[in-house]
Short mmCIF file of N, CA and C in Angstrom, two decimals:
data_model
loop_
_atom_site.label_atom_id
_atom_site.label_comp_id
_atom_site.label_asym_id
_atom_site.label_seq_id
_atom_site.Cartn_x
_atom_site.Cartn_y
_atom_site.Cartn_z
N MET A 1 -24.05 -6.14 1.90
CA MET A 1 -22.90 -6.29 1.05
C MET A 1 -22.38 -7.68 1.12
N ASN A 2 -21.95 -8.26 -0.02
CA ASN A 2 -21.52 -9.96 0.14
C ASN A 2 -19.99 -9.77 0.33
N LEU A 3 -19.39 -10.85 0.52
CA LEU A 3 -17.97 -10.91 0.59
C LEU A 3 -16.98 -10.34 -0.33
N GLN A 4 -17.56 -10.70 -1.69
CA GLN A 4 -16.42 -10.09 -2.87
C GLN A 4 -16.71 -8.75 -2.76
N GLN A 5 -17.94 -8.24 -2.61
CA GLN A 5 -18.18 -6.49 -2.67
C GLN A 5 -17.33 -6.02 -1.53
N TYR A 6 -17.34 -6.81 -0.36
CA TYR A 6 -16.70 -6.08 0.93
C TYR A 6 -15.07 -6.07 0.56
N LEU A 7 -14.52 -7.23 -0.21
CA LEU A 7 -12.92 -7.44 -0.18
C LEU A 7 -12.87 -6.42 -1.30
N SER A 8 -13.52 -6.14 -2.37
CA SER A 8 -13.26 -5.14 -3.37
C SER A 8 -13.29 -3.86 -2.95
N ASN A 9 -14.34 -3.63 -2.03
CA ASN A 9 -14.76 -2.31 -1.51
C ASN A 9 -13.29 -1.63 -0.84
N TYR A 10 -12.73 -2.57 -0.04
CA TYR A 10 -11.86 -2.22 0.84
C TYR A 10 -10.37 -2.44 0.38
N GLY A 11 -10.20 -2.87 -0.85
CA GLY A 11 -9.11 -2.86 -1.72
C GLY A 11 -8.14 -4.09 -1.49
N TYR A 12 -8.96 -5.17 -1.15
CA TYR A 12 -8.26 -6.49 -1.15
C TYR A 12 -8.25 -7.27 -2.35
N MET A 13 -9.16 -6.95 -3.29
CA MET A 13 -9.20 -7.57 -4.43
C MET A 13 -9.79 -6.63 -5.45
N LYS A 14 -9.40 -6.97 -6.82
CA LYS A 14 -9.82 -5.96 -7.96
C LYS A 14 -11.27 -5.88 -7.98
N GLU A 15 -11.68 -4.79 -8.39
CA GLU A 15 -13.08 -4.25 -8.45
C GLU A 15 -13.89 -5.52 -9.20
N ILE A 16 -15.06 -5.76 -8.67
CA ILE A 16 -15.80 -7.09 -9.15
C ILE A 16 -16.13 -6.43 -10.66
N ILE A 17 -15.97 -7.46 -11.51
CA ILE A 17 -16.43 -7.09 -12.85
C ILE A 17 -17.63 -8.13 -13.12
N SER A 18 -18.92 -7.40 -13.50
CA SER A 18 -20.00 -8.19 -13.79
C SER A 18 -20.25 -8.34 -15.19
N GLN A 19 -20.62 -9.44 -15.56
CA GLN A 19 -21.10 -9.85 -17.06
C GLN A 19 -22.56 -10.23 -17.00
N THR A 20 -23.33 -9.54 -17.84
CA THR A 20 -24.75 -9.76 -17.92
C THR A 20 -25.09 -10.77 -18.88
N LEU A 21 -25.63 -11.95 -18.73
CA LEU A 21 -25.90 -12.79 -19.85
C LEU A 21 -27.02 -12.16 -20.46
N PRO A 22 -26.88 -12.42 -22.15
CA PRO A 22 -28.08 -11.85 -22.85
C PRO A 22 -29.47 -11.95 -22.61
N ASN A 23 -29.89 -13.01 -21.87
CA ASN A 23 -31.30 -13.48 -21.88
C ASN A 23 -31.62 -13.20 -20.33
N LEU A 24 -30.75 -12.79 -19.51
CA LEU A 24 -31.02 -12.59 -18.22
C LEU A 24 -31.09 -11.23 -17.86
N PRO A 25 -31.95 -10.67 -16.92
CA PRO A 25 -32.00 -9.53 -16.16
C PRO A 25 -30.65 -9.07 -15.71
N SER A 26 -30.27 -7.94 -15.67
CA SER A 26 -28.99 -7.34 -14.99
C SER A 26 -28.76 -7.96 -13.71
N SER A 27 -29.92 -8.16 -12.85
CA SER A 27 -29.83 -8.47 -11.51
C SER A 27 -29.01 -10.07 -11.28
N GLU A 28 -29.26 -10.71 -12.40
CA GLU A 28 -28.54 -12.06 -12.46
C GLU A 28 -27.18 -12.09 -13.14
N ALA A 29 -26.53 -11.17 -12.79
CA ALA A 29 -25.12 -11.04 -13.23
C ALA A 29 -24.16 -12.20 -13.00
N ILE A 30 -23.37 -12.64 -13.49
CA ILE A 30 -22.05 -13.81 -13.11
C ILE A 30 -21.02 -12.98 -12.82
N LEU A 31 -20.35 -13.06 -11.57
CA LEU A 31 -19.45 -12.40 -10.97
C LEU A 31 -18.25 -13.40 -11.41
N ARG A 32 -17.28 -12.76 -12.17
CA ARG A 32 -16.11 -13.54 -12.65
C ARG A 32 -14.88 -13.47 -11.78
N HIS A 33 -14.95 -14.04 -10.54
CA HIS A 33 -14.01 -14.22 -9.51
C HIS A 33 -13.85 -15.52 -9.27
N ASN A 34 -12.74 -16.31 -9.11
CA ASN A 34 -12.62 -17.78 -8.80
C ASN A 34 -12.39 -17.77 -7.36
N SER A 35 -12.56 -18.79 -6.45
CA SER A 35 -12.30 -19.03 -5.24
C SER A 35 -10.86 -18.74 -4.73
N LEU A 36 -9.98 -18.98 -5.80
CA LEU A 36 -8.37 -18.73 -5.51
C LEU A 36 -8.25 -17.23 -5.39
N THR A 37 -8.71 -16.46 -5.96
CA THR A 37 -8.77 -14.98 -5.84
C THR A 37 -9.52 -14.51 -4.59
N ILE A 38 -10.57 -15.04 -4.18
CA ILE A 38 -11.41 -14.73 -2.91
C ILE A 38 -10.40 -15.10 -1.87
N SER A 39 -9.92 -16.30 -1.91
CA SER A 39 -9.08 -16.74 -0.54
C SER A 39 -7.76 -15.88 -0.60
N ASP A 40 -7.13 -15.55 -1.51
CA ASP A 40 -5.97 -14.50 -1.65
C ASP A 40 -6.41 -13.19 -0.93
N ALA A 41 -7.42 -12.76 -1.29
CA ALA A 41 -8.01 -11.62 -0.91
C ALA A 41 -8.34 -11.55 0.78
N LEU A 42 -8.92 -12.59 0.99
CA LEU A 42 -9.23 -13.09 2.52
C LEU A 42 -8.08 -13.08 3.06
N LYS A 43 -7.07 -13.69 2.82
CA LYS A 43 -5.64 -13.88 3.50
C LYS A 43 -5.11 -12.33 3.72
N LYS A 44 -5.21 -11.51 2.63
CA LYS A 44 -4.68 -10.08 2.85
C LYS A 44 -5.48 -9.47 3.94
N PHE A 45 -6.93 -9.67 3.82
CA PHE A 45 -7.59 -8.79 4.91
C PHE A 45 -7.26 -9.42 6.04
N GLN A 46 -7.24 -10.77 6.38
CA GLN A 46 -6.92 -11.38 7.74
C GLN A 46 -5.58 -10.90 8.21
N LYS A 47 -4.53 -10.84 7.50
CA LYS A 47 -3.08 -10.37 7.74
C LYS A 47 -3.24 -8.93 8.09
N PHE A 48 -3.99 -8.03 7.34
CA PHE A 48 -4.13 -6.75 7.77
C PHE A 48 -4.96 -6.52 9.29
N ALA A 49 -5.83 -7.27 9.40
CA ALA A 49 -6.75 -7.19 10.54
C ALA A 49 -5.89 -7.96 11.67
N GLY A 50 -4.86 -8.57 11.55
CA GLY A 50 -4.16 -9.24 12.60
C GLY A 50 -4.70 -10.63 13.02
N LEU A 51 -5.29 -11.24 11.98
CA LEU A 51 -5.84 -12.44 12.27
C LEU A 51 -4.95 -13.47 11.48
N LYS A 52 -5.06 -14.77 11.91
CA LYS A 52 -4.46 -15.54 11.17
C LYS A 52 -4.80 -15.88 9.76
N PRO A 53 -3.81 -15.65 8.87
CA PRO A 53 -4.12 -15.60 7.25
C PRO A 53 -4.50 -17.05 6.73
N THR A 54 -5.73 -17.54 6.80
CA THR A 54 -5.98 -18.90 6.52
C THR A 54 -6.64 -18.69 4.91
N GLY A 55 -7.25 -17.68 4.67
CA GLY A 55 -8.02 -17.68 3.34
C GLY A 55 -9.51 -18.26 3.44
N LYS A 56 -9.73 -18.38 4.51
CA LYS A 56 -11.04 -19.19 4.74
C LYS A 56 -11.78 -18.14 5.71
N LEU A 57 -13.01 -18.11 5.31
CA LEU A 57 -14.11 -17.04 5.77
C LEU A 57 -14.50 -17.85 7.31
N ASP A 58 -13.83 -17.60 8.39
CA ASP A 58 -14.28 -18.18 9.65
C ASP A 58 -14.81 -17.17 10.50
N VAL A 59 -15.14 -17.58 11.70
CA VAL A 59 -15.99 -16.75 12.62
C VAL A 59 -15.17 -15.60 13.08
N GLU A 60 -13.81 -15.74 13.30
CA GLU A 60 -13.10 -14.45 13.61
C GLU A 60 -12.98 -13.48 12.47
N THR A 61 -12.91 -13.79 11.29
CA THR A 61 -12.87 -13.02 10.05
C THR A 61 -14.30 -12.27 9.98
N MET A 62 -15.34 -13.18 10.15
CA MET A 62 -16.67 -12.41 10.02
C MET A 62 -16.92 -11.29 11.01
N LYS A 63 -16.41 -11.55 12.11
CA LYS A 63 -16.67 -10.62 13.38
C LYS A 63 -15.94 -9.24 13.10
N LYS A 64 -14.68 -9.49 12.42
CA LYS A 64 -13.76 -8.33 12.09
C LYS A 64 -14.53 -7.41 11.11
N MET A 65 -15.01 -8.16 10.05
CA MET A 65 -15.64 -7.70 8.99
C MET A 65 -16.99 -6.87 9.30
N GLN A 66 -17.73 -7.32 10.29
CA GLN A 66 -18.80 -6.76 10.60
C GLN A 66 -18.74 -5.67 11.75
N GLN A 67 -17.56 -5.26 12.07
CA GLN A 67 -17.33 -4.14 12.96
C GLN A 67 -17.42 -2.67 12.19
N LYS A 68 -17.87 -1.64 12.79
CA LYS A 68 -17.87 -0.48 12.34
C LYS A 68 -16.49 -0.06 11.77
N ARG A 69 -16.33 0.70 10.72
CA ARG A 69 -15.33 1.16 9.97
C ARG A 69 -15.52 2.19 9.13
N CYS A 70 -14.42 2.98 8.88
CA CYS A 70 -14.71 4.01 7.74
C CYS A 70 -14.92 3.26 6.33
N GLY A 71 -15.39 4.16 5.52
CA GLY A 71 -15.47 3.63 4.14
C GLY A 71 -14.38 3.65 3.14
N ARG A 72 -13.36 4.17 3.65
CA ARG A 72 -12.06 4.40 2.89
C ARG A 72 -11.34 2.74 2.82
N PRO A 73 -10.93 2.54 1.65
CA PRO A 73 -10.14 1.22 1.32
C PRO A 73 -8.84 1.17 2.42
N ASP A 74 -8.59 -0.08 2.86
CA ASP A 74 -7.50 -0.41 3.73
C ASP A 74 -6.15 -0.44 2.92
N VAL A 75 -6.49 -1.11 1.75
CA VAL A 75 -5.24 -0.99 0.64
C VAL A 75 -5.53 -0.24 -0.57
N ILE A 76 -4.50 0.40 -0.96
CA ILE A 76 -4.81 1.45 -2.01
C ILE A 76 -3.78 0.67 -3.15
N ALA A 77 -4.32 0.07 -4.25
CA ALA A 77 -3.48 -0.53 -5.33
C ALA A 77 -2.88 0.82 -6.21
N LEU A 78 -1.53 0.28 -6.33
CA LEU A 78 -0.73 0.96 -7.32
C LEU A 78 -1.32 0.77 -8.66
N ARG A 79 -1.33 1.56 -9.60
CA ARG A 79 -1.64 1.51 -11.08
C ARG A 79 -0.67 0.67 -11.68
N GLN A 80 0.36 1.09 -11.53
CA GLN A 80 1.52 0.32 -12.27
C GLN A 80 2.58 -0.09 -11.17
N GLN A 81 2.10 -1.27 -10.66
CA GLN A 81 3.11 -2.12 -9.54
C GLN A 81 4.42 -2.34 -10.12
N GLY A 82 5.34 -1.88 -9.30
CA GLY A 82 6.74 -2.12 -9.67
C GLY A 82 7.48 -1.13 -10.47
N LYS A 83 6.56 0.00 -11.01
CA LYS A 83 7.16 1.01 -11.67
C LYS A 83 7.54 2.13 -10.79
N TYR A 84 7.64 2.13 -9.64
CA TYR A 84 7.77 3.52 -8.66
C TYR A 84 9.31 3.11 -8.03
N LYS A 85 10.02 2.17 -8.60
CA LYS A 85 11.52 2.00 -8.22
C LYS A 85 12.39 3.27 -8.65
N TRP A 86 13.28 3.71 -7.90
CA TRP A 86 14.13 4.62 -8.21
C TRP A 86 15.19 3.82 -9.30
N GLU A 87 15.45 4.76 -10.29
CA GLU A 87 16.45 4.03 -11.23
C GLU A 87 17.92 3.91 -10.54
N LYS A 88 18.26 4.59 -9.54
CA LYS A 88 19.54 4.40 -9.10
C LYS A 88 19.51 4.54 -7.51
N ASN A 89 20.35 3.95 -7.01
CA ASN A 89 20.53 3.67 -5.32
C ASN A 89 21.43 4.76 -4.71
N ASP A 90 22.27 5.49 -5.50
CA ASP A 90 23.13 6.18 -4.95
C ASP A 90 22.66 7.80 -5.25
N LEU A 91 22.20 8.45 -4.21
CA LEU A 91 21.49 9.88 -4.44
C LEU A 91 22.40 10.84 -3.79
N THR A 92 22.15 12.10 -4.47
CA THR A 92 22.98 13.03 -4.01
C THR A 92 21.98 14.34 -3.53
N TYR A 93 22.40 15.15 -2.70
CA TYR A 93 21.63 16.41 -2.32
C TYR A 93 22.50 17.58 -2.07
N SER A 94 21.86 18.69 -2.07
CA SER A 94 22.72 19.96 -1.72
C SER A 94 21.86 20.90 -0.91
N ILE A 95 22.62 21.55 -0.06
CA ILE A 95 22.01 22.49 0.76
C ILE A 95 21.83 23.71 0.16
N GLU A 96 20.73 24.29 -0.08
CA GLU A 96 20.26 25.52 -0.79
C GLU A 96 20.43 26.72 0.05
N SER A 97 19.95 26.50 1.21
CA SER A 97 19.61 27.61 2.28
C SER A 97 19.76 27.31 3.62
N LEU A 98 20.10 27.91 4.57
CA LEU A 98 20.26 27.61 5.98
C LEU A 98 19.37 28.46 6.66
N THR A 99 18.88 27.92 8.09
CA THR A 99 18.04 28.53 8.76
C THR A 99 18.99 29.48 9.84
N ASN A 100 18.44 30.55 10.54
CA ASN A 100 19.33 31.25 11.34
C ASN A 100 19.42 30.56 12.77
N GLU A 101 18.59 29.51 12.90
CA GLU A 101 18.50 29.01 14.25
C GLU A 101 19.38 27.91 14.40
N LEU A 102 20.04 27.34 13.35
CA LEU A 102 21.08 26.34 13.41
C LEU A 102 22.29 26.52 12.78
N SER A 103 23.38 26.35 13.18
CA SER A 103 24.76 26.53 12.46
C SER A 103 24.69 25.46 11.04
N GLU A 104 25.46 26.13 10.33
CA GLU A 104 25.74 25.24 9.04
C GLU A 104 26.15 23.63 9.56
N SER A 105 27.05 23.56 10.56
CA SER A 105 27.64 22.26 10.86
C SER A 105 26.39 21.53 11.45
N GLU A 106 25.66 22.19 12.26
CA GLU A 106 24.51 21.32 12.80
C GLU A 106 23.52 20.80 11.86
N VAL A 107 23.43 21.74 10.75
CA VAL A 107 22.27 21.17 9.66
C VAL A 107 22.81 20.08 8.92
N ARG A 108 24.24 20.07 8.67
CA ARG A 108 24.82 19.23 7.93
C ARG A 108 24.80 17.69 8.48
N ASP A 109 25.24 17.99 10.16
CA ASP A 109 25.28 16.83 10.92
C ASP A 109 23.97 16.10 11.10
N ALA A 110 22.94 16.89 11.20
CA ALA A 110 21.66 16.45 11.45
C ALA A 110 21.23 15.62 10.19
N LEU A 111 21.45 16.18 8.95
CA LEU A 111 21.08 15.49 7.77
C LEU A 111 21.90 14.27 7.74
N LYS A 112 23.03 14.17 7.90
CA LYS A 112 23.95 13.09 7.56
C LYS A 112 23.50 12.05 8.51
N LYS A 113 23.04 12.28 9.67
CA LYS A 113 22.80 11.38 10.73
C LYS A 113 21.32 10.72 10.33
N ALA A 114 20.42 11.57 9.78
CA ALA A 114 19.15 11.09 9.16
C ALA A 114 19.38 10.28 8.12
N PHE A 115 20.07 10.64 7.18
CA PHE A 115 20.31 9.97 5.82
C PHE A 115 21.21 8.40 6.01
N ASP A 116 22.15 8.58 7.14
CA ASP A 116 22.88 7.37 7.46
C ASP A 116 22.02 6.27 7.94
N THR A 117 20.82 6.86 8.75
CA THR A 117 19.85 5.94 9.31
C THR A 117 19.12 5.39 8.27
N TRP A 118 18.57 6.07 7.20
CA TRP A 118 17.85 5.45 6.19
C TRP A 118 19.00 4.45 5.32
N SER A 119 20.13 4.83 5.14
CA SER A 119 20.73 4.01 4.49
C SER A 119 21.28 2.86 4.97
N ALA A 120 21.07 2.61 6.43
CA ALA A 120 21.44 1.57 7.19
C ALA A 120 20.12 0.32 6.98
N VAL A 121 19.11 1.00 6.71
CA VAL A 121 18.13 0.02 6.40
C VAL A 121 17.38 -0.15 4.99
N THR A 122 18.09 0.57 4.02
CA THR A 122 17.85 0.54 2.77
C THR A 122 18.89 0.29 1.67
N ARG A 123 18.74 0.17 0.50
CA ARG A 123 19.93 0.11 -0.36
C ARG A 123 20.19 1.42 -0.86
N ILE A 124 19.78 2.46 -0.32
CA ILE A 124 19.92 3.85 -0.70
C ILE A 124 21.04 4.54 0.07
N THR A 125 21.97 5.26 -0.70
CA THR A 125 22.85 6.11 -0.09
C THR A 125 22.59 7.42 -0.37
N LEU A 126 22.92 8.50 0.49
CA LEU A 126 22.60 9.91 0.12
C LEU A 126 24.11 10.76 0.56
N ASN A 127 24.50 11.29 -0.41
CA ASN A 127 25.80 12.01 -0.27
C ASN A 127 25.28 13.43 -0.70
N GLU A 128 26.20 14.30 0.13
CA GLU A 128 25.96 15.60 -0.14
C GLU A 128 27.13 16.07 -1.34
N ILE A 129 26.61 17.09 -2.04
CA ILE A 129 27.42 17.62 -3.17
C ILE A 129 27.37 19.18 -2.96
N SER A 130 28.45 19.72 -3.34
CA SER A 130 28.41 21.32 -3.16
C SER A 130 27.48 21.85 -3.90
N LYS A 131 26.73 23.09 -3.29
CA LYS A 131 25.66 23.89 -4.09
C LYS A 131 26.13 24.33 -5.42
N LYS A 132 25.23 23.99 -6.42
CA LYS A 132 25.60 24.45 -7.81
C LYS A 132 25.23 25.86 -7.90
N GLY A 133 25.91 26.53 -8.59
CA GLY A 133 25.57 28.12 -8.88
C GLY A 133 26.73 28.95 -9.03
#
């Protein structure tokens, strides 16, 4: 497996697109990736692997790439990047049912504490509303 295939297989660059020239056998395909793309992909791999992200194929990077690993990608590309943001940051919730193992106030306190923790590190606020019905 060459460098471009490795970076593509493990999610660091878009899948390699081959273009066969009309008068050449398919084994002589031209790979349409410039060095900037490969350098960016190498930086992503190096950062993920805990290496200094230089974008250059150095000895440490080659050693890391030669280690045994699973066949799944390290990076899963989103089909529509930036399309997964919620439209609002002020969210509401209601408690539909309770467990017999905790009191209503214990459930509410636990949820409030958890949601306050999230709100402290995100731009999301979560507020309870009364149960509809």
